[in-house]
Coordinates of C-alpha atoms in Angstrom, one line a residue:
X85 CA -52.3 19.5 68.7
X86 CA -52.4 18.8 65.2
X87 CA -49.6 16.9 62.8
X88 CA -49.9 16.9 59.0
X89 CA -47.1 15.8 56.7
X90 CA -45.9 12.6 54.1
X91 CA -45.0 9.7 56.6
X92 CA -41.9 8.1 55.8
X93 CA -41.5 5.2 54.8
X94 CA -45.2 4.5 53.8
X95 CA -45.0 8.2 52.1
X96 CA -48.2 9.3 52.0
X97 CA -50.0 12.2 53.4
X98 CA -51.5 11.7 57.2
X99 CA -53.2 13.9 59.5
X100 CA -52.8 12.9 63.1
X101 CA -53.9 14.5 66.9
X102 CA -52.0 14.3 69.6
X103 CA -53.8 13.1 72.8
X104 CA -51.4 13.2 75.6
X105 CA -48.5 11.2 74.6
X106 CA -50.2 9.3 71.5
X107 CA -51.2 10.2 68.2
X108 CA -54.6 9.1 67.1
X109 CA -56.2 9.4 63.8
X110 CA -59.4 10.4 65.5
X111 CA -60.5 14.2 64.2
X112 CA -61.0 16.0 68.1
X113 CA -65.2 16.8 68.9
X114 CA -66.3 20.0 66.2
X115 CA -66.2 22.5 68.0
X116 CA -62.4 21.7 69.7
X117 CA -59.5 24.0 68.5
X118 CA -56.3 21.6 68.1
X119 CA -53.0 23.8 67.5
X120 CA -51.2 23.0 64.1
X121 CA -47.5 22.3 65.2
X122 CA -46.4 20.4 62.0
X123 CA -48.1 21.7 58.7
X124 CA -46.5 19.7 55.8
X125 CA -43.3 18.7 54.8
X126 CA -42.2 15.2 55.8
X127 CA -42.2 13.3 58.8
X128 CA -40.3 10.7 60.9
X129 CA -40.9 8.2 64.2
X130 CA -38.4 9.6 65.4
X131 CA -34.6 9.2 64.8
X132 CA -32.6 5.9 67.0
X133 CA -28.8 5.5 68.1
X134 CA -28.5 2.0 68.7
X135 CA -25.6 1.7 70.1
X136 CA -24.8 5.3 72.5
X137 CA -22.6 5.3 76.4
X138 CA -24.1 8.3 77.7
X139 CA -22.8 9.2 80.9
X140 CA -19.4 8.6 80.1
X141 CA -16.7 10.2 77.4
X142 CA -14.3 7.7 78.0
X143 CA -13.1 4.6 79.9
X144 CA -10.8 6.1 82.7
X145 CA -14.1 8.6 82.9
X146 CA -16.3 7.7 86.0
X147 CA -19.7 7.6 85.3
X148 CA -21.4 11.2 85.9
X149 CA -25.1 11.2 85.9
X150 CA -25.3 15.2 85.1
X151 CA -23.4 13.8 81.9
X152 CA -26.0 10.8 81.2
X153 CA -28.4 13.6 81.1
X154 CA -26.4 16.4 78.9
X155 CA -25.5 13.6 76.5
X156 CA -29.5 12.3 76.4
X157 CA -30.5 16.3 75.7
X158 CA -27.8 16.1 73.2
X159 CA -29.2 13.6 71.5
X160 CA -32.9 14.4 71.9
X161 CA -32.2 18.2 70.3
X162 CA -30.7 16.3 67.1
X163 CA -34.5 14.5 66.6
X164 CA -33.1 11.1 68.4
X165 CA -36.0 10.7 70.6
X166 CA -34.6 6.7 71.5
X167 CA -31.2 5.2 72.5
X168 CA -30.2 1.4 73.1
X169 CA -27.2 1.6 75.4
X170 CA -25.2 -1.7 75.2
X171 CA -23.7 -1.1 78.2
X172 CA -22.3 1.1 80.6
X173 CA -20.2 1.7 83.6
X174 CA -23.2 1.7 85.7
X175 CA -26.7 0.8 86.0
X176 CA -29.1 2.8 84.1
X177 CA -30.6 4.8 87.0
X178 CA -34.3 5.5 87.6
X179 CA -35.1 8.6 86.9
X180 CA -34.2 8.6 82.9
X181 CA -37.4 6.6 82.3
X182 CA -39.5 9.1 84.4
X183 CA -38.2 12.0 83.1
X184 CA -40.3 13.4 79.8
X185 CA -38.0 15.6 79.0
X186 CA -35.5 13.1 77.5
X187 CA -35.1 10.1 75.2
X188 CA -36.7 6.9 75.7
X189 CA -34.0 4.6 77.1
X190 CA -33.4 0.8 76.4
X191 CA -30.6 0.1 78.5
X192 CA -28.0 -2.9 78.9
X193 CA -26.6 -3.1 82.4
X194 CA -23.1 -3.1 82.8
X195 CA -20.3 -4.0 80.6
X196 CA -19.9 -7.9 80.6
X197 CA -15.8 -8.8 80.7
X198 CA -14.2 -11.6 81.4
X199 CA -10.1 -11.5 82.4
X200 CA -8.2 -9.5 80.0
X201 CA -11.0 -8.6 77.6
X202 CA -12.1 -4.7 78.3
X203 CA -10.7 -1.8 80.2
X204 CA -10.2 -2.8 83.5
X205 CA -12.9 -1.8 86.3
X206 CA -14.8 0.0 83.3
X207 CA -17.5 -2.9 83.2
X208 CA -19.0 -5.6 85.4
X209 CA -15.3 -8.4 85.8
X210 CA -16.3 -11.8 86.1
X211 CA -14.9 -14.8 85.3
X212 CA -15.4 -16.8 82.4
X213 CA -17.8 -19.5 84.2
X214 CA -19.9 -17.1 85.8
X215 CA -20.6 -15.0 82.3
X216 CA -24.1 -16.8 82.2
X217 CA -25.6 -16.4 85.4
X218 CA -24.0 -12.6 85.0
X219 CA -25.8 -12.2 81.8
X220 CA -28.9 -12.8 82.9
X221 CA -28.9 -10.4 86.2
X222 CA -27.4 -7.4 84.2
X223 CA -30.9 -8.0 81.5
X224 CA -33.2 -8.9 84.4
X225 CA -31.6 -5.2 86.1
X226 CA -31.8 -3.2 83.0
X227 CA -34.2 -3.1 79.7
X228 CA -33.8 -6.7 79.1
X229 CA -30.4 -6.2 77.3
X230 CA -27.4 -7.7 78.5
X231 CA -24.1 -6.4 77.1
X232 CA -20.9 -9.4 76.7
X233 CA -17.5 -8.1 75.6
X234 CA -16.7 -11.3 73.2
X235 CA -13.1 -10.4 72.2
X236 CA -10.8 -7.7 73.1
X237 CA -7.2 -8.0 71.7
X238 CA -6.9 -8.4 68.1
X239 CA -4.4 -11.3 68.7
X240 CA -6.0 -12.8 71.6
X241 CA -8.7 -15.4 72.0
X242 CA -12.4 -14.6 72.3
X243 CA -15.0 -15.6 75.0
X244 CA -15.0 -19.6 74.0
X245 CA -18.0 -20.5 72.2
X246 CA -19.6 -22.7 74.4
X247 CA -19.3 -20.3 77.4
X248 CA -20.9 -17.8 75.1
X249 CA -23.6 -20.1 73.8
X250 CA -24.5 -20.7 77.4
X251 CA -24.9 -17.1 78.7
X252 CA -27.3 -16.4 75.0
X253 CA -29.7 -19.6 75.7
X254 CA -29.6 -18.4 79.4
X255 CA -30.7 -15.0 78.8
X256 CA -33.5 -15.6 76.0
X257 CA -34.6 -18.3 78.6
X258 CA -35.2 -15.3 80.8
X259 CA -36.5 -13.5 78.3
X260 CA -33.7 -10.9 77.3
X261 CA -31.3 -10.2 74.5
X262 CA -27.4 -10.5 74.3
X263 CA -25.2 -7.6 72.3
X264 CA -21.8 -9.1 71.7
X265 CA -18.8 -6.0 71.5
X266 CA -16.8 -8.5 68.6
X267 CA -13.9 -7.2 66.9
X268 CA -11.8 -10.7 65.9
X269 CA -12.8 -13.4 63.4
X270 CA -13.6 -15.7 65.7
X271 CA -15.2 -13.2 67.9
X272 CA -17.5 -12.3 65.1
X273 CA -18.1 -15.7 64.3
X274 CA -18.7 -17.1 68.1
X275 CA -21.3 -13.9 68.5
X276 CA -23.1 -15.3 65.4
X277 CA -22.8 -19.1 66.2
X278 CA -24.0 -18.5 69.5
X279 CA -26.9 -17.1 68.5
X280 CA -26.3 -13.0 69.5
X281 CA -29.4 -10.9 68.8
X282 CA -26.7 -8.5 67.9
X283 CA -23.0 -7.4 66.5
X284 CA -21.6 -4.4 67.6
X285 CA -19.2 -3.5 65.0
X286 CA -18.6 -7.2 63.6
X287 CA -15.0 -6.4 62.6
X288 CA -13.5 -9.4 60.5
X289 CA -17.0 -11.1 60.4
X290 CA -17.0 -13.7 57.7
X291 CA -19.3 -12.9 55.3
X292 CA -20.5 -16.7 54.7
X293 CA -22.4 -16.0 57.9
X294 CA -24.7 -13.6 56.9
X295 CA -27.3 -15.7 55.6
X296 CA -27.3 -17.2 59.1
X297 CA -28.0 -13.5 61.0
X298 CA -30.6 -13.0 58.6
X299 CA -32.6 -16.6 59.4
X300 CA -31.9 -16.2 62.9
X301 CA -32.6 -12.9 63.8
X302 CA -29.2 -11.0 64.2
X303 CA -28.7 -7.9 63.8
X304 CA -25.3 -6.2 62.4
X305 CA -24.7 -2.4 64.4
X306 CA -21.6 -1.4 62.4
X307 CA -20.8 1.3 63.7
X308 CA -18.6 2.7 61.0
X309 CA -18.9 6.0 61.6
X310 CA -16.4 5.3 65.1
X311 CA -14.1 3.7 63.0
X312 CA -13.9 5.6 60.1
X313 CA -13.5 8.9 61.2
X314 CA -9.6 7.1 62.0
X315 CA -9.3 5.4 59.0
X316 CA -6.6 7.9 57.7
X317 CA -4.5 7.8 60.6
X318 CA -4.5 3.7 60.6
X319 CA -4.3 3.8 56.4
X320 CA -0.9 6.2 57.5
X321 CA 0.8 3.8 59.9
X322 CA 3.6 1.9 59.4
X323 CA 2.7 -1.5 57.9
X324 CA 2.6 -3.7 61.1
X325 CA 0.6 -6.7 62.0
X326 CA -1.9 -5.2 64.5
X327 CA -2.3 -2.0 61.4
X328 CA -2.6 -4.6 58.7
X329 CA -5.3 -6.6 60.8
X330 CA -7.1 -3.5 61.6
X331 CA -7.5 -2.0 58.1
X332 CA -8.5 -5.5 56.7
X333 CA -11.0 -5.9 59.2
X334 CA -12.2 -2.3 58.5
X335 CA -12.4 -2.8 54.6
X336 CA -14.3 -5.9 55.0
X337 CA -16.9 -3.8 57.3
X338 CA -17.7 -1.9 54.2
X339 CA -18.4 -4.9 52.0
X340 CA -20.6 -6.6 54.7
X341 CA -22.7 -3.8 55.3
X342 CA -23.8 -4.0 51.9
X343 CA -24.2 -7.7 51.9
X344 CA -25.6 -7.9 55.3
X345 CA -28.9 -5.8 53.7
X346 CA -28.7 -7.8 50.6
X347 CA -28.9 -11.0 53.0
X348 CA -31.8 -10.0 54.8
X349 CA -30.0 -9.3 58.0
X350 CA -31.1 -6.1 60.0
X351 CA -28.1 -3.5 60.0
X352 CA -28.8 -0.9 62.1
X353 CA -27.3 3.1 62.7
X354 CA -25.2 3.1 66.1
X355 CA -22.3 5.7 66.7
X356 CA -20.2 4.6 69.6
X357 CA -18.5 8.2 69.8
X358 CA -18.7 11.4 70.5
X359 CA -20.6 14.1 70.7
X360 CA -24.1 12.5 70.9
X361 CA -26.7 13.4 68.8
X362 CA -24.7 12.6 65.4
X363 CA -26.2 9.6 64.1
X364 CA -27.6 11.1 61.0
X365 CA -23.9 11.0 60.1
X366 CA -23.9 6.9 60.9
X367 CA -26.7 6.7 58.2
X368 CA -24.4 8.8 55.9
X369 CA -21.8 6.0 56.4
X370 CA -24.3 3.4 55.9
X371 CA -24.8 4.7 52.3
X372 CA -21.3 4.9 51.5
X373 CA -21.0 1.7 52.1
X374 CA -23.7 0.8 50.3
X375 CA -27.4 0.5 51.9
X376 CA -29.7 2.3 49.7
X377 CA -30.8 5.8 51.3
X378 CA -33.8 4.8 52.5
X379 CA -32.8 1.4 54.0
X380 CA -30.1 4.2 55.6
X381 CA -32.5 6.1 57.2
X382 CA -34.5 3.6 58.6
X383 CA -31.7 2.2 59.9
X384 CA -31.6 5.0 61.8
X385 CA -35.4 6.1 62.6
X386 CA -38.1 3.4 61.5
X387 CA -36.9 0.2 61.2
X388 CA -34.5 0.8 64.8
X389 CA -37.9 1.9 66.5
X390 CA -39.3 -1.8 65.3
X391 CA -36.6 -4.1 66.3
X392 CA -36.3 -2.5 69.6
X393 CA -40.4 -3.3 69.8
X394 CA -42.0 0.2 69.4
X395 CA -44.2 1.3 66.3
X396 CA -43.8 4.1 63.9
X397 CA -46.4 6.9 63.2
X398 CA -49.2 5.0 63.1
X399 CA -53.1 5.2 65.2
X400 CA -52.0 4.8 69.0
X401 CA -48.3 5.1 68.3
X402 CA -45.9 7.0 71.0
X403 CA -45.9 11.0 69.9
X404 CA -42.6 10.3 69.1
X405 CA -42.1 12.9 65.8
X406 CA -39.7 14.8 63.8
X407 CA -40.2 16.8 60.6
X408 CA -38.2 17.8 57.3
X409 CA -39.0 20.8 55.1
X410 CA -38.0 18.4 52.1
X411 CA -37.3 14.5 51.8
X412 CA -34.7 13.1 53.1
X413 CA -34.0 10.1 51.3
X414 CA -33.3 12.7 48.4
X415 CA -30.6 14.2 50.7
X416 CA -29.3 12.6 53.7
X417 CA -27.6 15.5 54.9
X418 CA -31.4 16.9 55.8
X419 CA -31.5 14.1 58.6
X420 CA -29.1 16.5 60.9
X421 CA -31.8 19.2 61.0
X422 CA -35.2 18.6 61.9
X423 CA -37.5 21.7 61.7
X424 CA -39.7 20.5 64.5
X425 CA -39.6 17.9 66.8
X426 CA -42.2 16.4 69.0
X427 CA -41.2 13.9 72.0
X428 CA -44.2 11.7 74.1
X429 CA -46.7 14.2 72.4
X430 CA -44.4 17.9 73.4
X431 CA -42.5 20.1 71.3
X432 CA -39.6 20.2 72.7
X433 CA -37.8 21.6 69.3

């Protein structure tokens, strides 16, 4: 098979084969008839939810492994072709990395919560001194990700900093990463002291700290879209303490988005909600709040596909490719419909 088209974000024209489940740059023997399935227009690795719980609509949910895969189809027939899934109620099981017919997969074990800090029985409960050796197993059992709930209650304390800083230099040591779930101040702050290689959502993160993601590696997952889509309700409230800490912490995820980029620090497109499959809308968030549109959209394609260690259409890449009739860095909206969309090297829309 054949793929023609301007590559984003290098934007030029390339011409690629696909040879099982690469592409290749490589014209086939003369001679050898290669179908054309993508003839122009413009082309993508790919699109990436960072931060998706497939299996699962809600906490008092069990986990269903009929839903895992609806929710992975879900996504993979929107053009998101990989999924990081900070956590879940249960182990990733087997068969999602054997079978072609979804997304690739970079799992994070189980939920991570120490007494009073997540649903109960939703996650993995541990106690707070056994959070290290925890973190490790849950990376070692999954895609090298470990997921550590660092704060809960907006008027409760986090995961102490030590503890925290402990389970991170434990994991690296074993060679995985740590997502922090951090939703206080000094959650926020203990993710990024401690050396996270990422925020999910970063509520009330204080902004001085950017420049320290950015030089150590952390990436910001936002997720705004999750959070604004209640905004009105919460703006609507009675003034109360717990509404008054919410929408601050909400407003100031706006401005740090913008100055997270401007930093240096990797933000990246994650949706934490429901139905899969959206996170063209996350990058739509992302540039209201500020990322240029296509820092945006690699958020949620290109640069996602690099920090989570896979390439982007280049000579031996993955197969992993969706196209646009027109660019769509010009209009966003575009993202949410892919005219064709090629998954390890098969059109599968």
């Amino acid at each position: 098979m054949r793929v023609r088209g301007i590559v984003l974000p290098e934007r030029e024209e390339r011409t690629f084969w696909i040879r099982g489940d690469r592409l290749t740059t490589d014209r086939p023997p003369a001679g050898t008839d290669a179908e054309s399935v993508i003839d122009g227009g413009w082309l993508l690795p790919g699109l990436v939810d960072v931060h998706t719980h497939p299996g699962a609509e809600d906490a008092d949910t069990p986990f269903d492994e009929a839903l895992l895969r609806k929710h992975l189809l879900d996504h993979r027939d929107a053009g998101v072709l990989l999924v990081r899934t900070p956590g879940t109620a249960a182990r990733m099981p087997a068969w999602v990395d054997s079978d072609e017919e979804l997304p690739r997969v970079r799992s994070a074990g189980r939920w991570l919560a120490t007494p009073g800090r997540f649903f109960p029985g939703a996650g993995r409960d541990i106690r707070e001194e056994e959070l290290p050796r925890a973190a490790v197993e849950e990376a070692g059992a999954s895609s090298g990700w470990c997921k550590v709930i660092g704060d809960w209650r907006w008027d409760e304390p986090a995961v102490p900093l030590d503890i925290l800083t402990e389970a991170v230099r434990a994991v690296h040591a074993a060679g995985g990463k740590v997502a922090v779930h951090c939703q206080t101040a000094e959650g926020s702050r203990n993710a990024v002291l401690a050396g996270a290689d990422s925020l999910e959502h970063g509520m009330h993160l204080d902004p001085g700290l950017l420049h320290r993601m950015a030089a150590q590696g952390t990436a910001f997952v936002p997720t705004l879209g999750a959070f604004g889509s209640g905004a009105d309700e919460m703006y609507a409230r009675e003034r109360g303490a717990r509404r008054d800490h919410w929408v601050a912490g909400w407003e100031g995820m706006l401005r740090n988005v913008r100055a997270a980029h401007e930093a240096g620090v990797t933000v990246l497109a994650g949706t934490d909600s429901f139905p899969c499959g959206t996170v063209a809308a996350e990058a739509s968030w992302l540039i209201r709040a500020g990322l240029p549109s296509e820092a945006a959209l690699g958020a949620a394609s290109w640069t996602a596909r690099s920090w989570l260690g896979l390439p982007g259409l280049a000579d031996g890449a993955p197969a992993d490719v969706i196209a646009y009739a027109t660019d769509p860095t010009l209009d966003p909206r575009v993202l949410a419909h892919p005219t064709r969309i090629i998954l390890r090297g098969r059109v599968v829309g």
